[in-house]
Coordinates of C-alpha atoms in Angstrom, one line a residue:
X1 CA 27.2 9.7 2.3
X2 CA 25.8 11.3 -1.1
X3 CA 28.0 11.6 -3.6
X4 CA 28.7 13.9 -6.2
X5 CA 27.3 11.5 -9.1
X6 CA 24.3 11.2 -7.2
X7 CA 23.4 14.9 -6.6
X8 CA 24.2 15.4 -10.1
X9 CA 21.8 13.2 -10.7
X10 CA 18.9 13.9 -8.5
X11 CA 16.8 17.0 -10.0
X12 CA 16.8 20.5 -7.9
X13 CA 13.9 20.7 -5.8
X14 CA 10.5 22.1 -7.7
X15 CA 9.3 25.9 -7.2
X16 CA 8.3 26.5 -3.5
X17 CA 5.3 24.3 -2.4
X18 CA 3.9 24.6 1.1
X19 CA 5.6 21.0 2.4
X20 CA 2.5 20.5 4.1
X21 CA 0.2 21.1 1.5
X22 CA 1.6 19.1 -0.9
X23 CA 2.5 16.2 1.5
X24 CA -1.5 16.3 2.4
X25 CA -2.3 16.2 -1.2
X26 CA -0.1 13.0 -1.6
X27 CA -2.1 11.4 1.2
X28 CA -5.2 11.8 -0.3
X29 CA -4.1 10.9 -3.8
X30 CA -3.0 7.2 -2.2
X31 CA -6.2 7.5 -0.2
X32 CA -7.8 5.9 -3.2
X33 CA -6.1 2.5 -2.9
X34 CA -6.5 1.7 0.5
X35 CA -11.0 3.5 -0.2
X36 CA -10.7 0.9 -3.0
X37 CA -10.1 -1.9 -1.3
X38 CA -11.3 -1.5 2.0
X39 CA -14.1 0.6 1.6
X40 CA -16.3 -2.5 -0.2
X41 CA -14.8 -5.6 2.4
X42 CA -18.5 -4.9 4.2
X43 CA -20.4 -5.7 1.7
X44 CA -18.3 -8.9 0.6
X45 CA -21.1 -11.5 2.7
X46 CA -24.1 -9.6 0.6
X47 CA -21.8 -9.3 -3.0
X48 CA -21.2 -13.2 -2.8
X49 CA -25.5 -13.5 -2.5
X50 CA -26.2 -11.4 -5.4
X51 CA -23.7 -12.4 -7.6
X52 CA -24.3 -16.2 -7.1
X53 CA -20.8 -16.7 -5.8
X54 CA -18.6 -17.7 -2.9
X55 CA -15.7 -16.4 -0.8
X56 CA -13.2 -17.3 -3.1
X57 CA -15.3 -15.6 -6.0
X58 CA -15.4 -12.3 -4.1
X59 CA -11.9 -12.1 -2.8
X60 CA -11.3 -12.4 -7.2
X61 CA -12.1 -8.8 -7.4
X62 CA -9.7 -7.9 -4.7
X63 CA -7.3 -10.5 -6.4
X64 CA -7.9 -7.8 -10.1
X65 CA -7.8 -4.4 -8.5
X66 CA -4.5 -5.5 -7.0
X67 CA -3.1 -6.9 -10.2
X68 CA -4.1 -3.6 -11.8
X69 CA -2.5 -1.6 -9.6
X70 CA 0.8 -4.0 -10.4
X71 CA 0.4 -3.3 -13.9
X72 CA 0.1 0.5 -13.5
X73 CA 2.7 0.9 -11.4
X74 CA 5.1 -0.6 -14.0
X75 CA 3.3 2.2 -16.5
X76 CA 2.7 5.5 -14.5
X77 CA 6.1 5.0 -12.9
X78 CA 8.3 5.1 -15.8
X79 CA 5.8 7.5 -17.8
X80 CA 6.6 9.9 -15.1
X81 CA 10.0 9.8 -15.4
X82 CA 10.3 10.7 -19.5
X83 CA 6.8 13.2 -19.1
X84 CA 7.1 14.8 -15.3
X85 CA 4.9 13.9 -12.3
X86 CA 1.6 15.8 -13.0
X87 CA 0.1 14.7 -16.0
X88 CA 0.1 11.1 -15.3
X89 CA -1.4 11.8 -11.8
X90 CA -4.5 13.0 -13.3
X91 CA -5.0 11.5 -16.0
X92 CA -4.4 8.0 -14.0
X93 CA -7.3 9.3 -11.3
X94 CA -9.8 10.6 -13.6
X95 CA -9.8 7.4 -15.4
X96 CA -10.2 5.8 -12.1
X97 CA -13.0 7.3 -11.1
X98 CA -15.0 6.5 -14.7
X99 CA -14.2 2.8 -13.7
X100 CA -15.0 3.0 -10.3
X101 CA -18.9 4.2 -11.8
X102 CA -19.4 1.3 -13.9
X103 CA -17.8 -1.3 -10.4
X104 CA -21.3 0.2 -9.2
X105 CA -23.3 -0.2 -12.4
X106 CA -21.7 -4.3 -13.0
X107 CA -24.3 -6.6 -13.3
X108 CA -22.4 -9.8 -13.0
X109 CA -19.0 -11.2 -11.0
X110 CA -16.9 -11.1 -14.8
X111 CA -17.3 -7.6 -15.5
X112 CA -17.3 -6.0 -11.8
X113 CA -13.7 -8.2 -12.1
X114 CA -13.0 -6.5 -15.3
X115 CA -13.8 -3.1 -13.9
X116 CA -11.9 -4.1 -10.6
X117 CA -8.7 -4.2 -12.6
X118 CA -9.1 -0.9 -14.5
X119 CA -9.4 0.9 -11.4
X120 CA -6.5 -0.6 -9.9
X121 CA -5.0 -0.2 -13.0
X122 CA -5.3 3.8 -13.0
X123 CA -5.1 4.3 -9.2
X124 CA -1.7 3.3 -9.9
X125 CA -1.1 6.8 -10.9
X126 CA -1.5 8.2 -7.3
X127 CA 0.5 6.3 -5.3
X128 CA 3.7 5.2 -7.4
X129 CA 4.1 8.8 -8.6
X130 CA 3.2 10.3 -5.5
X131 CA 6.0 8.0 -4.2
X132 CA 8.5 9.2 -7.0
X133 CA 7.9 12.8 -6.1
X134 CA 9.2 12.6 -2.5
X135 CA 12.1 10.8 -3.4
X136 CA 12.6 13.6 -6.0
X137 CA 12.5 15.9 -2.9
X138 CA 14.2 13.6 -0.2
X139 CA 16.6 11.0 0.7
X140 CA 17.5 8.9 4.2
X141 CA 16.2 10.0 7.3
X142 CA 14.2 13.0 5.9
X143 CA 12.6 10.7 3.2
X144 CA 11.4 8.1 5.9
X145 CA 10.0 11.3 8.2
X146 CA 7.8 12.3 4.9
X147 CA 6.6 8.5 4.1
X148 CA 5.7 8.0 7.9
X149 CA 3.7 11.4 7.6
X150 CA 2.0 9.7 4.1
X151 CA 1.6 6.9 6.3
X152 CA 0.1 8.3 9.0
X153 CA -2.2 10.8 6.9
X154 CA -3.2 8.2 4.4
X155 CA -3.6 5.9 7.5
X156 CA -7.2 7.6 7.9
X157 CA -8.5 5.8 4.7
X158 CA -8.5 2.5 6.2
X159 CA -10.0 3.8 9.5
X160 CA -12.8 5.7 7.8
X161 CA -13.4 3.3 4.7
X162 CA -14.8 0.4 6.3
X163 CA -16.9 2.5 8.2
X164 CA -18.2 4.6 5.4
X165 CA -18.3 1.5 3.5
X166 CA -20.6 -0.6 6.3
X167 CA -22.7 3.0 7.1
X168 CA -23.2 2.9 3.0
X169 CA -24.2 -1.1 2.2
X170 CA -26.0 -1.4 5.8
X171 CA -27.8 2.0 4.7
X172 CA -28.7 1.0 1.3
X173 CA -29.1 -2.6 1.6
X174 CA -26.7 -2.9 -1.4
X175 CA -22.9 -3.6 -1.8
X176 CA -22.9 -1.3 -4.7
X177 CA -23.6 1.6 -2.5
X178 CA -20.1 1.5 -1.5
X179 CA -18.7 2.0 -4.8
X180 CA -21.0 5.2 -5.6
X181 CA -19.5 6.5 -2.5
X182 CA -15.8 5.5 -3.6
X183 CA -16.4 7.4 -6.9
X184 CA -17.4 10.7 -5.1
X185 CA -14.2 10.5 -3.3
X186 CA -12.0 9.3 -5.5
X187 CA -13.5 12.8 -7.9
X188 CA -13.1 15.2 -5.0
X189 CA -9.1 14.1 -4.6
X190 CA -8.8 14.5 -8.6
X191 CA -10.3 18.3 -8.0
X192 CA -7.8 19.0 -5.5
X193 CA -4.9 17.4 -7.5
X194 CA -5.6 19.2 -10.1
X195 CA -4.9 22.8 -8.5
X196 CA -2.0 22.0 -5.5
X197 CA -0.2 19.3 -7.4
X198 CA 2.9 20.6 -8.5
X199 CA 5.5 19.5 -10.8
X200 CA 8.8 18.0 -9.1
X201 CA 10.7 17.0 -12.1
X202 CA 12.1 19.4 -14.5
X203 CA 12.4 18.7 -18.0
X204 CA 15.6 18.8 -18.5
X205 CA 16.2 15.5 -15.9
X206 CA 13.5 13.6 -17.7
X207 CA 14.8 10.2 -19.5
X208 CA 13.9 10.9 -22.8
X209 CA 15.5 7.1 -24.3
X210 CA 16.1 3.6 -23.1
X211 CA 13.3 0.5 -23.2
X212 CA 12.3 -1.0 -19.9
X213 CA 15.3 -4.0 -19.7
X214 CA 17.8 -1.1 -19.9
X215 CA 15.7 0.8 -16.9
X216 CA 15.4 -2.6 -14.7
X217 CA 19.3 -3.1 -15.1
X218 CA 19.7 0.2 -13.2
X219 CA 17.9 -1.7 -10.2
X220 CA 20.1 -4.6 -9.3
X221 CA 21.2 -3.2 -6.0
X222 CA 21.4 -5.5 -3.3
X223 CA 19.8 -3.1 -0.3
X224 CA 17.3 -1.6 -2.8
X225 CA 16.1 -5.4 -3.9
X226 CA 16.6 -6.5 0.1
X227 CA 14.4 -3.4 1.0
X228 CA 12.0 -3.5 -1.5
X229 CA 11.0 -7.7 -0.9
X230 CA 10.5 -6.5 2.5
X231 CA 8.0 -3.6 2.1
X232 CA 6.3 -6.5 -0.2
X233 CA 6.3 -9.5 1.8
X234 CA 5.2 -7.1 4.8
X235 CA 1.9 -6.0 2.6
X236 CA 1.4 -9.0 1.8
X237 CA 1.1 -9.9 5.5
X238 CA -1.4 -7.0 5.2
X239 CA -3.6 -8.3 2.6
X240 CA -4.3 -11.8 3.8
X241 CA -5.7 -9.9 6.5
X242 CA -8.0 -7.3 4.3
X243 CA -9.2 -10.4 1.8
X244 CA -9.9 -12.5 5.1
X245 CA -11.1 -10.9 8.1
X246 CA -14.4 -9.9 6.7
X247 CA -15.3 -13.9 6.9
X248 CA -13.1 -14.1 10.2
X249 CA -14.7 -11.0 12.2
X250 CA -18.3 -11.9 11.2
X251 CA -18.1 -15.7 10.7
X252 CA -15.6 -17.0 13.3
X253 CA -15.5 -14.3 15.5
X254 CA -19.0 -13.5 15.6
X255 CA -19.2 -9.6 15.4
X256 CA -21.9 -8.2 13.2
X257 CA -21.3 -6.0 10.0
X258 CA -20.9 -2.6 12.1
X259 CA -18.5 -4.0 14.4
X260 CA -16.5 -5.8 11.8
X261 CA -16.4 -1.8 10.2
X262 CA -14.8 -1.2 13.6
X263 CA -12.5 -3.3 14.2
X264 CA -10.8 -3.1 11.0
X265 CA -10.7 1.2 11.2
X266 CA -9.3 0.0 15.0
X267 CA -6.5 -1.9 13.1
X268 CA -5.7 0.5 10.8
X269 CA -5.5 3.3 13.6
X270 CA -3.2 1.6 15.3
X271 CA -0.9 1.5 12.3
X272 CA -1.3 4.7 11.6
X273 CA -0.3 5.7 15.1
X274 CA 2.2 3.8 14.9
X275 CA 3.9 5.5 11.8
X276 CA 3.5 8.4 13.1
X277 CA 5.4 8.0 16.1
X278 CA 8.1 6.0 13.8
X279 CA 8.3 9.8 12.1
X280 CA 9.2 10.9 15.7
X281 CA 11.6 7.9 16.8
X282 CA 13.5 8.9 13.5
X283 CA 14.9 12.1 14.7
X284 CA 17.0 9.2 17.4
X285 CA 16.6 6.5 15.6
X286 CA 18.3 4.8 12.2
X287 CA 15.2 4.2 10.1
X288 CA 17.3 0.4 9.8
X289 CA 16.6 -0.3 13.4
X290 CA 13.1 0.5 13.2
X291 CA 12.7 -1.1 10.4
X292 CA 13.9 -4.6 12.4
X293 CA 11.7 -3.6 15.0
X294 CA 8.8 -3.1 13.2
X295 CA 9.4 -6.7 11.7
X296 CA 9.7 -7.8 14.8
X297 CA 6.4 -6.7 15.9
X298 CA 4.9 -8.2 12.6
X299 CA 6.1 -11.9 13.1
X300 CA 5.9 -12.7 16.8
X301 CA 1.7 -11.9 17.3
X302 CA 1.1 -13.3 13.9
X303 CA 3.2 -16.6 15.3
X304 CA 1.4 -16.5 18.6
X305 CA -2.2 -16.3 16.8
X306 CA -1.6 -19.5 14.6
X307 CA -0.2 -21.4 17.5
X308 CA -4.0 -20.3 19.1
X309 CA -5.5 -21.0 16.0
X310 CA -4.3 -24.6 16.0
X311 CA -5.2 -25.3 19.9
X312 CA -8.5 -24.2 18.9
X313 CA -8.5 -21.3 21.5
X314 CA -9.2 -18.4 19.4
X315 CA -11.2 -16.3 20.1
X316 CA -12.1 -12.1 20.4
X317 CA -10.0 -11.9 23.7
X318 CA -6.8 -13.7 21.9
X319 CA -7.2 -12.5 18.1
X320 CA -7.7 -8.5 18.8
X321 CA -4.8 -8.0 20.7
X322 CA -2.1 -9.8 18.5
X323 CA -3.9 -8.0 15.9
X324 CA -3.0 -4.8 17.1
X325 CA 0.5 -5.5 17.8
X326 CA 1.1 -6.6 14.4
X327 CA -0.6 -3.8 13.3
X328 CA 2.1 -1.0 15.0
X329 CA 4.8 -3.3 13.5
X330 CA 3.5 -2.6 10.3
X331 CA 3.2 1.1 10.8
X332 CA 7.2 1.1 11.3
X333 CA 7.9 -0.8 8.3
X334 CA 5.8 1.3 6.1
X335 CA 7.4 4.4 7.2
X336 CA 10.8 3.6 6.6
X337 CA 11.1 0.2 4.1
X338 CA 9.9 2.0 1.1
X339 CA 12.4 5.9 1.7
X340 CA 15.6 2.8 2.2
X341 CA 15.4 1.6 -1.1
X342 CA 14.1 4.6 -3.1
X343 CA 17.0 6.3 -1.8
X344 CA 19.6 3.9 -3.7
X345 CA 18.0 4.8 -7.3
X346 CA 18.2 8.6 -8.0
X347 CA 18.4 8.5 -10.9
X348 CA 15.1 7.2 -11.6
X349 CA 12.7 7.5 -8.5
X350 CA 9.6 6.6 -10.8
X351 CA 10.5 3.4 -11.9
X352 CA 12.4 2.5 -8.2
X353 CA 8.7 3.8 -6.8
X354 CA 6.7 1.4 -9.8
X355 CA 8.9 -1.7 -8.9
X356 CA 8.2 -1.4 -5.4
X357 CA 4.4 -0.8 -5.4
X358 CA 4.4 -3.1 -8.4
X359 CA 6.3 -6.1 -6.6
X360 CA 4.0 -4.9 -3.4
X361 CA 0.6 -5.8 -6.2
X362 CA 1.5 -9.2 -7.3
X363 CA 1.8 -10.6 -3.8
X364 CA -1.0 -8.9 -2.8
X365 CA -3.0 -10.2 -5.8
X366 CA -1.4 -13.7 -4.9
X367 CA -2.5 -14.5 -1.5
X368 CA -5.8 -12.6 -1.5
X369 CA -7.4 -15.9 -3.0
X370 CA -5.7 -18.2 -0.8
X371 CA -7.3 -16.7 2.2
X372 CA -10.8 -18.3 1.1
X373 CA -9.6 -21.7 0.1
X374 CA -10.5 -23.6 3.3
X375 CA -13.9 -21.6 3.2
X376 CA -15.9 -19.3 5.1
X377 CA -15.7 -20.0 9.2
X378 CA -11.9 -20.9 10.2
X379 CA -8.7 -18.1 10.7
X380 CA -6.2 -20.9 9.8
X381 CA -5.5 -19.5 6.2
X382 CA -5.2 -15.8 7.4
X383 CA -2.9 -16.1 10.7
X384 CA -0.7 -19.1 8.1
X385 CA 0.2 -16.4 5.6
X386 CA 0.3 -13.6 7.7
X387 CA 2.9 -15.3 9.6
X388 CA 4.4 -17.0 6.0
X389 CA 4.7 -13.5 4.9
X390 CA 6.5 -12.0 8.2
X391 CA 9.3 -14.7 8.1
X392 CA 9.6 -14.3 4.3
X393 CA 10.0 -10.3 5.2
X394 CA 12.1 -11.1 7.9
X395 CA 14.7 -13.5 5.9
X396 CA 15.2 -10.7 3.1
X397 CA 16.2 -7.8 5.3
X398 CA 18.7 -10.9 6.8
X399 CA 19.8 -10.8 2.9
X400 CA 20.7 -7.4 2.9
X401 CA 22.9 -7.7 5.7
X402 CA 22.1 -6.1 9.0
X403 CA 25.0 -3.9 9.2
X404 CA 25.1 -2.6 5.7
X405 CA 21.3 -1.9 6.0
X406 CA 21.8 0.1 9.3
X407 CA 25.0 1.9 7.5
X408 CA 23.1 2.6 4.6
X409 CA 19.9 4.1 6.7
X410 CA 22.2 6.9 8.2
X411 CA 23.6 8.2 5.8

């Protein structure tokens, strides 16, 4: 149950927005992370040829974009809680698309790497904001309903980015194709930001003083921490698969670039589905319970396809479908892990929303490399930390205590 304190707290909602106009801007504002790193994975084969490099080398600007997007998290999310929600949203995404230009223009590994982590740097902006203004409008069941729409909506990226982003480097010949494309996009979301995004934090609930140790102490909350490691470890589960299964589609599995494109939008369609029916389930449902559900759809195929893996009996017919099923269980964990533990900091939504996406980052960043340490032609590393991550996610809901987390998620 709210309580006084924390409606005190919590700002009045913003001038009437269309809810569905501004929760499809917000979708296509965190469209640019998921175009930015999915967009390119078809031209990782032809990127690690021109650049003289190899798997590991590649999955390096994967490794920078993510820790960028770490770093600006931890900036844009408390910058929007002293200066509002707008102005760092477009400031972050017009900077983004300058260094999304010179990705395309880098003529060696070093620099695209350096470039890489600007971008991810000032996508930031987008998606922990973005984040900060629902919970400035929402709480509980209601915030979950909007995070599964984000989810859903912003589930299209993934679908259409490998796509676009095999049409572009099979097209062209070139990786750097993709990029060109990714800056045309990534400009046409800062246009339409620019005129629907509104402002969702007065000025007179901005947090004018304190340093960043006096804003972490705010965040020592046992379902907020619980909640937050699992919305991490379950993206991590996520990006061992992004950094990996271009080599594990085309080099173990065998499909070609175009049909590596597809089954990784096919993946991503099923999460979105997925979320989108979480948004539906909720209106029954304790966003807690499917939250465990969701887990539990993330851990058992990812189990089942290592067990394969080591038999030696993988193959299209045995990967694609545990695949999928991990995929819906990470549509329900999106939808509701991240609207759990926003919900227990009020008081400052921007830097709850930057430690989240921020903690999300880093173990991205962390086991994107680790995917291409046994090299190019085996699953072993992606289905290990896929189901490393699962457990991990698994353990720390455990922490927060089942009944507490379910009590907390209807209220």
């Amino acid at each position: 149950m709210t309580t006084s304190h924390d409606r005190l707290l919590r700002p009045p909602k913003p001038p009437a927005v269309p809810r569905g106009l501004l929760t499809t801007t917000l979708a296509l504002l965190s469209f640019v992370v998921p175009l930015s790193t999915d967009m390119y994975l078809p031209g990782f084969p032809a990127m690690a040829r021109e650049l003289a490099t190899d798997a590991a080398g590649v999955q390096l600007t994967l490794t920078a974009f993510l820790a960028g997007l770490a770093a600006g998290q931890l900036t844009f999310g408390p910058l929007s809680d002293r200066h509002g929600r707008r102005m760092p949203i477009l400031l972050g995404t017009g900077v983004c698309v300058l260094a999304t230009v010179l990705c395309a223009l880098a003529p060696t590994l070093e620099l695209l790497i350096a470039f890489r982590f600007v971008a991810g740097f000032t996508g930031a902006a987008g998606v922990v904001v973005g984040r900060a203004m629902v919970a400035d409008l929402a709480t509980g069941a209601v915030a979950a309903r909007i995070f599964g729409i984000l989810m859903a909506l912003g589930g299209l990226a993934p679908i259409v980015a490998p796509l676009i982003g095999g049409v572009a480097v099979s097209g062209s010949g070139s990786w750097r194709a993709a990029f060109w494309v990714l800056a045309c996009a990534t400009a046409l979301v800062l246009t339409l930001a620019y005129f629907t995004v509104p402002e969702s934090l007065p000025a007179e609930h901005r947090q004018r003083t304190g340093s960043p140790t006096s804003t972490l102490t705010g965040f020592a909350d046992r379902l907020y921490l619980g909640h937050t490691a699992v919305f991490g470890f379950a993206s991590a589960a996520l990006f061992c698969y992004i950094a990996a299964s271009p080599f594990v589609l085309q080099n173990v599995l065998g499909f070609n670039v175009g049909q590596a494109s597809a089954v990784f939008a096919g993946g991503a369609l099923t999460a979105t589905v997925s979320s989108a029916a979480a948004t539906r389930l909720l209106a029954r449902h304790s966003p807690g319970l499917l939250l465990r559900i969701g887990l539990g759809l993330l851990l058992a195929p990812s189990a089942a396809a290592l067990l394969i893996t080591f038999t030696g009996q993988l193959s299209r017919a045995t990967a694609l479908p545990l695949v999928a099923i991990g995929f819906v269980g990470l549509g329900h964990v999106f939808a509701t892990a991240p609207a759990l533990a926003l919900e227990r900091v009020p008081h400052a939504a921007g830097a709850g929303s930057a430690i989240l996406g921020t903690f999300q980052s880093i173990l991205g960043a962390s086991v994107a490399p680790l995917m291409g340490i046994a090299g190019k032609y085996t699953a072993l590393p992606l289905f290990l930390g896929m189901t490393g991550c699962s457990l991990i996610a698994v353990l720390a809901l455990m922490w927060t205590g089942w009944e507490r987390g379910l009590k907390s998620a209807r209220r």
